[in-house]
Tab-separated table of C-alpha atoms and ligand atoms in Angstrom:
chain	number	residue	atom	x	y	z
A	3	MET	CA	-56.607	-84.720	-13.892
A	4	LEU	CA	-53.199	-86.075	-14.693
A	5	THR	CA	-50.170	-84.340	-13.237
A	6	PRO	CA	-47.181	-85.080	-15.476
A	7	ILE	CA	-44.303	-86.820	-13.750
A	8	PRO	CA	-41.262	-84.505	-13.672
A	9	ALA	CA	-38.636	-85.617	-16.193
A	10	GLN	CA	-35.904	-85.968	-13.585
A	11	VAL	CA	-38.126	-88.442	-11.686
A	12	THR	CA	-39.071	-90.404	-14.825
A	13	GLN	CA	-35.377	-91.070	-15.325
A	14	LEU	CA	-35.237	-92.909	-11.983
A	15	MET	CA	-38.564	-94.733	-12.351
A	16	ASP	CA	-39.714	-97.852	-14.196
A	17	LEU	CA	-43.446	-97.454	-14.636
A	18	HIS	CA	-44.990	-100.794	-15.638
A	19	PRO	CA	-46.631	-100.321	-19.089
A	20	GLU	CA	-50.023	-101.407	-17.766
A	21	VAL	CA	-49.815	-98.859	-14.923
A	22	ALA	CA	-48.619	-96.137	-17.288
A	23	ALA	CA	-51.558	-96.807	-19.629
A	24	ALA	CA	-54.079	-96.692	-16.770
A	25	LEU	CA	-52.655	-93.434	-15.424
A	26	THR	CA	-52.632	-91.793	-18.855
A	27	ALA	CA	-56.268	-92.802	-19.407
A	28	GLY	CA	-57.321	-91.574	-15.940
A	29	HIS	CA	-58.322	-95.105	-14.940
A	30	PRO	CA	-58.146	-96.107	-11.258
A	31	VAL	CA	-54.797	-97.396	-9.977
A	32	VAL	CA	-54.049	-98.810	-6.512
A	33	ALA	CA	-50.530	-98.731	-5.087
A	34	LEU	CA	-49.381	-101.681	-2.949
A	35	GLU	CA	-46.400	-101.734	-0.592
A	36	SER	CA	-43.589	-104.252	-0.476
A	37	THR	CA	-42.240	-104.304	3.103
A	38	ILE	CA	-45.273	-106.401	3.926
A	39	ILE	CA	-43.974	-108.913	1.354
A	40	SER	CA	-40.290	-109.014	2.331
A	41	HIS	CA	-40.434	-108.289	6.073
A	42	GLY	CA	-44.081	-108.760	7.047
A	43	MET	CA	-44.796	-112.372	6.105
A	44	PRO	CA	-42.867	-115.611	5.625
A	45	TYR	CA	-42.020	-117.113	2.217
A	46	PRO	CA	-43.895	-118.454	0.235
A	47	GLN	CA	-47.141	-117.149	1.754
A	48	ASN	CA	-45.862	-113.613	1.091
A	49	VAL	CA	-45.601	-114.072	-2.672
A	50	GLU	CA	-48.995	-115.825	-2.805
A	51	MET	CA	-50.517	-112.959	-0.821
A	52	ALA	CA	-48.951	-110.328	-3.106
A	53	THR	CA	-50.150	-112.052	-6.279
A	54	GLY	CA	-53.609	-112.652	-4.831
A	55	VAL	CA	-53.938	-109.016	-3.780
A	56	GLU	CA	-53.102	-107.817	-7.302
A	57	THR	CA	-55.887	-110.059	-8.644
A	58	ILE	CA	-58.370	-108.650	-6.132
A	59	VAL	CA	-57.518	-105.088	-7.182
A	60	ARG	CA	-58.227	-106.049	-10.807
A	61	GLU	CA	-61.481	-107.827	-9.913
A	62	ASN	CA	-62.623	-104.620	-8.246
A	63	GLY	CA	-61.988	-102.464	-11.288
A	64	ALA	CA	-58.518	-100.975	-10.765
A	65	THR	CA	-54.939	-101.595	-11.893
A	66	PRO	CA	-52.502	-102.752	-9.193
A	67	ALA	CA	-49.083	-101.104	-8.856
A	68	THR	CA	-46.844	-102.883	-6.373
A	69	ILE	CA	-44.013	-100.527	-5.471
A	70	ALA	CA	-40.393	-101.291	-4.549
A	71	VAL	CA	-36.818	-100.278	-5.381
A	72	LEU	CA	-34.773	-102.811	-7.356
A	73	GLY	CA	-31.208	-102.126	-8.442
A	74	GLY	CA	-31.753	-98.518	-7.424
A	75	ARG	CA	-34.742	-98.086	-9.788
A	76	LEU	CA	-38.128	-96.946	-8.479
A	77	LYS	CA	-40.439	-99.757	-9.615
A	78	VAL	CA	-44.112	-98.906	-9.984
A	79	GLY	CA	-45.802	-102.179	-10.935
A	80	LEU	CA	-43.769	-105.384	-10.761
A	81	THR	CA	-43.348	-108.392	-13.024
A	82	PRO	CA	-43.910	-111.853	-11.465
A	83	ASP	CA	-40.116	-112.383	-11.395
A	84	GLU	CA	-39.576	-109.104	-9.569
A	85	LEU	CA	-42.255	-110.032	-7.007
A	86	GLU	CA	-40.548	-113.373	-6.452
A	87	GLN	CA	-37.192	-111.627	-5.953
A	88	LEU	CA	-38.654	-109.243	-3.383
A	89	ALA	CA	-40.252	-112.106	-1.515
A	90	SER	CA	-37.162	-114.302	-1.385
A	91	ASP	CA	-33.923	-112.310	-1.891
A	92	ARG	CA	-32.380	-111.681	1.510
A	93	ARG	CA	-30.446	-108.671	0.246
A	94	VAL	CA	-33.724	-106.748	0.055
A	95	GLN	CA	-33.747	-104.110	2.829
A	96	LYS	CA	-36.779	-102.611	4.541
A	97	ILE	CA	-36.651	-98.990	3.397
A	98	SER	CA	-38.580	-95.991	4.655
A	99	THR	CA	-38.439	-92.406	3.367
A	100	ARG	CA	-35.076	-91.683	4.989
A	101	ASP	CA	-33.488	-94.678	3.213
A	102	LEU	CA	-34.849	-93.923	-0.259
A	103	PRO	CA	-32.050	-91.613	-1.528
A	104	PHE	CA	-29.353	-94.040	-0.339
A	105	THR	CA	-30.953	-97.080	-1.981
A	106	VAL	CA	-31.481	-95.193	-5.249
A	107	ALA	CA	-27.977	-93.701	-5.252
A	108	LEU	CA	-26.172	-96.960	-4.463
A	109	GLY	CA	-28.318	-99.178	-6.665
A	110	GLY	CA	-29.707	-101.277	-3.821
A	111	HIS	CA	-32.828	-103.383	-3.423
A	112	GLY	CA	-35.496	-101.997	-1.108
A	113	ALA	CA	-38.909	-103.145	0.033
A	114	THR	CA	-40.807	-99.943	0.684
A	115	THR	CA	-42.703	-99.228	3.889
A	116	VAL	CA	-46.004	-97.367	3.858
A	117	ALA	CA	-44.074	-94.081	4.059
A	118	ALA	CA	-41.715	-94.771	1.147
A	119	THR	CA	-44.500	-96.357	-0.928
A	120	MET	CA	-46.696	-93.274	-0.432
A	121	ARG	CA	-43.889	-91.044	-1.628
A	122	ILE	CA	-43.223	-93.092	-4.781
A	123	ALA	CA	-46.967	-93.464	-5.478
A	124	ALA	CA	-47.364	-89.684	-5.268
A	125	LEU	CA	-44.407	-89.181	-7.641
A	126	ALA	CA	-46.147	-91.501	-10.127
A	127	GLY	CA	-49.516	-89.731	-9.732
A	128	ILE	CA	-51.261	-92.528	-7.784
A	129	ARG	CA	-53.638	-91.364	-5.049
A	130	VAL	CA	-54.926	-94.570	-3.433
A	131	PHE	CA	-52.836	-97.207	-1.673
A	132	ALA	CA	-53.745	-100.454	0.078
A	133	THR	CA	-51.701	-102.058	2.840
A	134	GLY	CA	-52.212	-104.249	5.900
A	135	GLY	CA	-51.413	-102.086	8.873
A	136	THR	CA	-49.735	-98.709	9.123
A	137	GLY	CA	-46.943	-97.822	11.487
A	138	GLY	CA	-47.628	-95.450	14.352
A	139	VAL	CA	-46.434	-94.366	17.752
A	140	HIS	CA	-44.706	-97.305	19.434
A	141	ARG	CA	-45.519	-98.152	23.022
A	142	GLY	CA	-42.993	-96.444	25.269
A	143	ALA	CA	-42.325	-93.753	22.650
A	144	SER	CA	-41.997	-91.094	25.355
A	145	GLU	CA	-38.652	-92.772	26.110
A	146	SER	CA	-37.655	-94.318	22.768
A	147	MET	CA	-39.067	-91.578	20.477
A	148	ASP	CA	-39.973	-94.415	18.089
A	149	ILE	CA	-42.712	-92.914	15.946
A	150	SER	CA	-43.111	-94.410	12.475
A	151	ALA	CA	-42.267	-92.227	9.487
A	152	ASP	CA	-45.601	-93.499	8.104
A	153	LEU	CA	-47.220	-90.769	10.213
A	154	THR	CA	-44.849	-88.090	8.890
A	155	GLU	CA	-45.669	-89.139	5.347
A	156	LEU	CA	-49.414	-89.139	6.007
A	157	ALA	CA	-48.927	-85.558	7.186
A	158	ARG	CA	-47.402	-84.364	3.919
A	159	THR	CA	-48.046	-86.686	0.958
A	160	ASP	CA	-51.333	-86.621	-0.978
A	161	VAL	CA	-52.236	-90.309	-0.883
A	162	CYS	CA	-55.113	-92.184	0.769
A	163	VAL	CA	-53.876	-95.212	2.726
A	164	VAL	CA	-56.361	-98.038	3.271
A	165	SER	CA	-55.334	-100.125	6.278
A	166	ALA	CA	-56.919	-102.339	8.925
A	167	GLY	CA	-56.016	-99.760	11.544
A	168	VAL	CA	-53.111	-99.881	13.901
A	169	LYS	CA	-51.844	-102.986	15.673
A	170	SER	CA	-51.912	-102.920	19.427
A	171	ILE	CA	-48.144	-103.546	19.411
A	172	LEU	CA	-48.386	-99.748	19.030
A	173	ASP	CA	-49.947	-97.093	21.247
A	174	ILE	CA	-53.241	-96.593	19.386
A	175	GLY	CA	-54.374	-93.553	21.407
A	176	LEU	CA	-51.114	-91.652	20.810
A	177	THR	CA	-51.141	-92.619	17.134
A	178	LEU	CA	-54.601	-91.049	16.747
A	179	GLU	CA	-53.344	-87.916	18.550
A	180	VAL	CA	-50.410	-87.521	16.140
A	181	LEU	CA	-52.722	-87.967	13.144
A	182	GLU	CA	-54.961	-85.232	14.534
A	183	THR	CA	-52.012	-82.902	15.132
A	184	HIS	CA	-51.023	-83.270	11.480
A	185	GLY	CA	-54.519	-82.740	10.126
A	186	VAL	CA	-54.835	-86.230	8.662
A	187	PRO	CA	-58.503	-87.157	8.166
A	188	THR	CA	-58.881	-90.530	9.889
A	189	LEU	CA	-61.961	-92.368	8.663
A	190	THR	CA	-63.255	-95.809	9.550
A	191	LEU	CA	-65.384	-97.597	6.976
A	192	GLY	CA	-68.700	-98.729	8.423
A	193	SER	CA	-67.765	-98.481	12.107
A	194	GLU	CA	-67.739	-95.881	14.867
A	195	GLU	CA	-64.714	-97.612	16.406
A	196	PHE	CA	-61.157	-97.436	15.083
A	197	PRO	CA	-59.992	-101.002	14.332
A	198	ALA	CA	-56.904	-102.692	15.782
A	199	PHE	CA	-55.615	-104.733	12.833
A	200	TYR	CA	-56.228	-108.324	14.065
A	201	SER	CA	-59.338	-107.151	15.946
A	202	ARG	CA	-62.343	-105.155	14.785
A	203	ARG	CA	-62.408	-103.240	18.055
A	204	SER	CA	-59.681	-101.183	19.724
A	205	GLY	CA	-61.562	-99.399	22.481
A	206	PHE	CA	-60.866	-96.087	20.685
A	207	ALA	CA	-63.602	-94.155	18.892
A	208	SER	CA	-62.844	-93.475	15.250
A	209	PRO	CA	-62.392	-89.727	14.730
A	210	LEU	CA	-64.648	-89.962	11.637
A	211	THR	CA	-66.824	-92.635	10.012
A	212	VAL	CA	-67.828	-93.187	6.384
A	213	GLN	CA	-70.401	-95.754	5.299
A	214	THR	CA	-69.250	-96.355	1.720
A	215	GLU	CA	-66.178	-96.212	-0.488
A	216	ALA	CA	-67.917	-93.463	-2.497
A	217	GLU	CA	-68.126	-91.307	0.627
A	218	ALA	CA	-64.427	-91.877	1.288
A	219	ALA	CA	-63.626	-90.810	-2.287
A	220	ARG	CA	-65.611	-87.609	-1.763
A	221	VAL	CA	-63.512	-86.846	1.321
A	222	LEU	CA	-60.300	-87.224	-0.725
A	223	HIS	CA	-61.694	-85.011	-3.437
A	224	ALA	CA	-62.792	-82.354	-0.931
A	225	LYS	CA	-59.485	-82.401	0.940
A	226	TRP	CA	-57.313	-81.899	-2.106
A	227	THR	CA	-59.723	-79.449	-3.762
A	228	LEU	CA	-59.419	-77.319	-0.631
A	229	GLY	CA	-55.661	-77.303	-1.083
A	230	LEU	CA	-55.144	-79.274	2.129
A	231	THR	CA	-52.005	-81.216	1.370
A	232	GLY	CA	-51.239	-84.574	2.925
A	233	GLY	CA	-52.819	-87.976	3.192
A	234	VAL	CA	-55.993	-89.589	4.426
A	235	LEU	CA	-56.110	-92.722	6.555
A	236	LEU	CA	-59.054	-94.971	5.715
A	237	ALA	CA	-59.340	-97.714	8.328
A	238	ASN	CA	-61.129	-100.864	7.227
A	239	PRO	CA	-61.928	-103.364	9.998
A	240	ILE	CA	-60.800	-106.967	9.433
A	241	PRO	CA	-63.676	-109.217	8.215
A	242	GLU	CA	-65.550	-110.776	11.150
A	243	ASP	CA	-64.783	-114.373	10.169
A	244	ALA	CA	-61.020	-113.667	10.154
A	245	GLU	CA	-60.679	-111.536	13.279
A	246	ILE	CA	-58.808	-112.482	16.430
A	247	PRO	CA	-60.729	-110.771	19.234
A	248	ALA	CA	-58.750	-108.302	21.331
A	249	ALA	CA	-59.045	-110.400	24.500
A	250	GLU	CA	-57.437	-113.315	22.690
A	251	ILE	CA	-54.601	-111.516	20.877
A	252	SER	CA	-53.651	-109.145	23.743
A	253	PRO	CA	-51.732	-111.653	25.874
A	254	HIS	CA	-49.889	-112.861	22.763
A	255	ILE	CA	-48.915	-109.274	21.928
A	256	GLU	CA	-47.658	-108.760	25.491
A	257	GLN	CA	-45.620	-111.952	25.137
A	258	ALA	CA	-44.121	-110.824	21.812
A	259	LEU	CA	-43.251	-107.400	23.278
A	260	ALA	CA	-41.596	-109.057	26.299
A	261	ASP	CA	-39.582	-111.389	24.038
A	262	MET	CA	-38.471	-108.393	21.980
A	263	ALA	CA	-37.404	-106.477	25.086
A	264	ALA	CA	-35.359	-109.499	26.202
A	265	LEU	CA	-33.546	-109.466	22.848
A	266	GLY	CA	-32.952	-105.717	23.105
A	267	LEU	CA	-34.326	-105.023	19.620
A	268	THR	CA	-35.028	-101.401	18.673
A	269	GLY	CA	-35.761	-99.245	15.628
A	270	LYS	CA	-36.712	-100.637	12.229
A	271	ALA	CA	-36.245	-104.250	13.339
A	272	THR	CA	-39.125	-104.086	15.821
A	273	THR	CA	-42.194	-104.302	13.556
A	274	PRO	CA	-40.870	-107.255	11.486
A	275	TYR	CA	-39.818	-109.076	14.668
A	276	LEU	CA	-43.187	-108.601	16.361
A	277	LEU	CA	-45.121	-109.757	13.286
A	278	GLY	CA	-42.947	-112.865	12.948
A	279	ARG	CA	-43.065	-113.697	16.648
A	280	LEU	CA	-46.857	-113.418	16.664
A	281	VAL	CA	-47.080	-115.914	13.804
A	282	GLU	CA	-45.041	-118.358	15.937
A	283	ILE	CA	-46.978	-117.731	19.150
A	284	THR	CA	-50.391	-118.049	17.483
A	285	GLY	CA	-49.404	-121.109	15.445
A	286	GLY	CA	-50.037	-119.265	12.177
A	287	ARG	CA	-53.388	-117.782	13.082
A	288	SER	CA	-52.101	-114.186	13.023
A	289	LEU	CA	-50.741	-114.804	9.514
A	290	ALA	CA	-54.142	-116.016	8.280
A	291	ALA	CA	-55.751	-112.924	9.805
A	292	ASN	CA	-53.102	-110.685	8.248
A	293	ILE	CA	-53.674	-112.152	4.783
A	294	ALA	CA	-57.471	-111.831	5.097
A	295	LEU	CA	-57.316	-108.187	6.087
A	296	VAL	CA	-54.893	-107.222	3.312
A	297	ARG	CA	-57.181	-108.838	0.732
A	298	HIS	CA	-60.157	-106.950	2.163
A	299	ASN	CA	-58.211	-103.655	2.087
A	300	ALA	CA	-57.238	-104.221	-1.549
A	301	ALA	CA	-60.887	-104.604	-2.585
A	302	VAL	CA	-61.910	-101.485	-0.677
A	303	ALA	CA	-58.993	-99.467	-2.077
A	304	ALA	CA	-59.885	-100.467	-5.640
A	305	ARG	CA	-63.452	-99.269	-5.103
A	306	VAL	CA	-62.256	-95.998	-3.534
A	307	ALA	CA	-59.873	-95.467	-6.479
A	308	SER	CA	-62.721	-96.093	-8.947
A	309	ALA	CA	-65.050	-93.678	-7.171
A	310	TYR	CA	-62.279	-91.075	-6.956
A	311	ALA	CA	-61.454	-91.441	-10.671
A	312	ALA	CA	-65.135	-90.882	-11.469
A	313	LEU	CA	-65.123	-87.644	-9.433
A	314	GLN	CA	-62.116	-86.426	-11.397
A	315	GLY	CA	-64.296	-86.682	-14.535
B	8	LIG	N1	-47.726	-103.333	9.993
B	8	LIG	C1	-48.084	-104.558	9.569
B	8	LIG	N2	-47.373	-105.170	8.606
B	8	LIG	C2	-46.288	-104.570	8.055
B	8	LIG	C3	-45.931	-103.265	8.500
B	8	LIG	C4	-46.667	-102.689	9.467
B	8	LIG	O1	-49.041	-105.109	10.045
B	8	LIG	O2	-45.645	-105.174	7.182
B	8	LIG	C5	-44.781	-102.583	7.850
B	8	LIG	C6	-45.308	-101.510	6.882
B	8	LIG	O3	-44.483	-101.508	5.751
B	8	LIG	C7	-45.136	-100.232	7.667
B	8	LIG	C8	-43.882	-100.530	8.436
B	8	LIG	O4	-45.000	-99.090	6.859
B	8	LIG	O5	-44.018	-101.890	8.829
B	8	LIG	C9	-43.710	-99.641	9.641
B	8	LIG	O6	-42.445	-99.851	10.152
B	8	LIG	P1	-41.864	-98.859	11.273
B	8	LIG	O7	-42.725	-99.071	12.462
B	8	LIG	O8	-40.445	-99.295	11.445
B	8	LIG	O9	-41.984	-97.477	10.683
B	9	LIG	MN1	-39.599	-96.866	14.083
């Protein structure tokens, strides 16, 4: 079922013709975020990753729609030149939901976080979204109150986010608690344990488990048919051959957190700093793991989107 995009939103949005055609036909579409490109990985691996991920979505039967804000326009589906700009133009800001009106109003360039991407995907009528990792409750949040707006958006926006779980730079237990509070179904694909991004294991049981993408699609369909608004988090453990076991990555994460504390970084700068510092500390191994898990998530998301489209009839 296609919900028409309100006219006042269409005026602010550039829907790529290929994405528009897929949506009109009821074909599966997968949204992709852009903070991971501009602030999550170094150039030029970021642009290679983004292009590769779009190909994987296509190979798995869906149309990719990478989302960003360029010159104040909501972009749903990017041209190769636009992807290159996002990956390399230093004026591109990391923007979450709170920043969206400002960037649109002042004609800025924004790479959208999971939260802002979910919101734009929902405005375009896209229900499935692939990323690397989602934000969550930061360690020490009882003092800092640093809780990612990704969780707020999962609470209220009807989009399924496929991620490799939550990095242990965050407090995984508290993140799962907040998801529960907000009624966000939190499913892990093929595992009883919630994954920790670089590692398949986190030490935390997954609230729910599904064995196939088709089962996940049925959960989405049931949730929204019941009138339960808000998102679904589908956690997809990193492939075994790419994982960095928890025992190995933990000391590196502690090191990165200590380095960040020494610099006094807070707020939106923390996640990009920690990701970049881990790439340095691990000699590039965390970047290879990050790329592998995003590619895996894109394939899973495309299959979920296909199964969901089939349920819509
Ligand atoms: N986790 C990653 N890579 C990323 C991000 C998170 O492994 O690139 C990005 C995503 O865009 C996510 C954002 O939405 O960081 C969360 O930032 P914050 O914690 O400031 O809300
Ligand atoms: Mn934050």
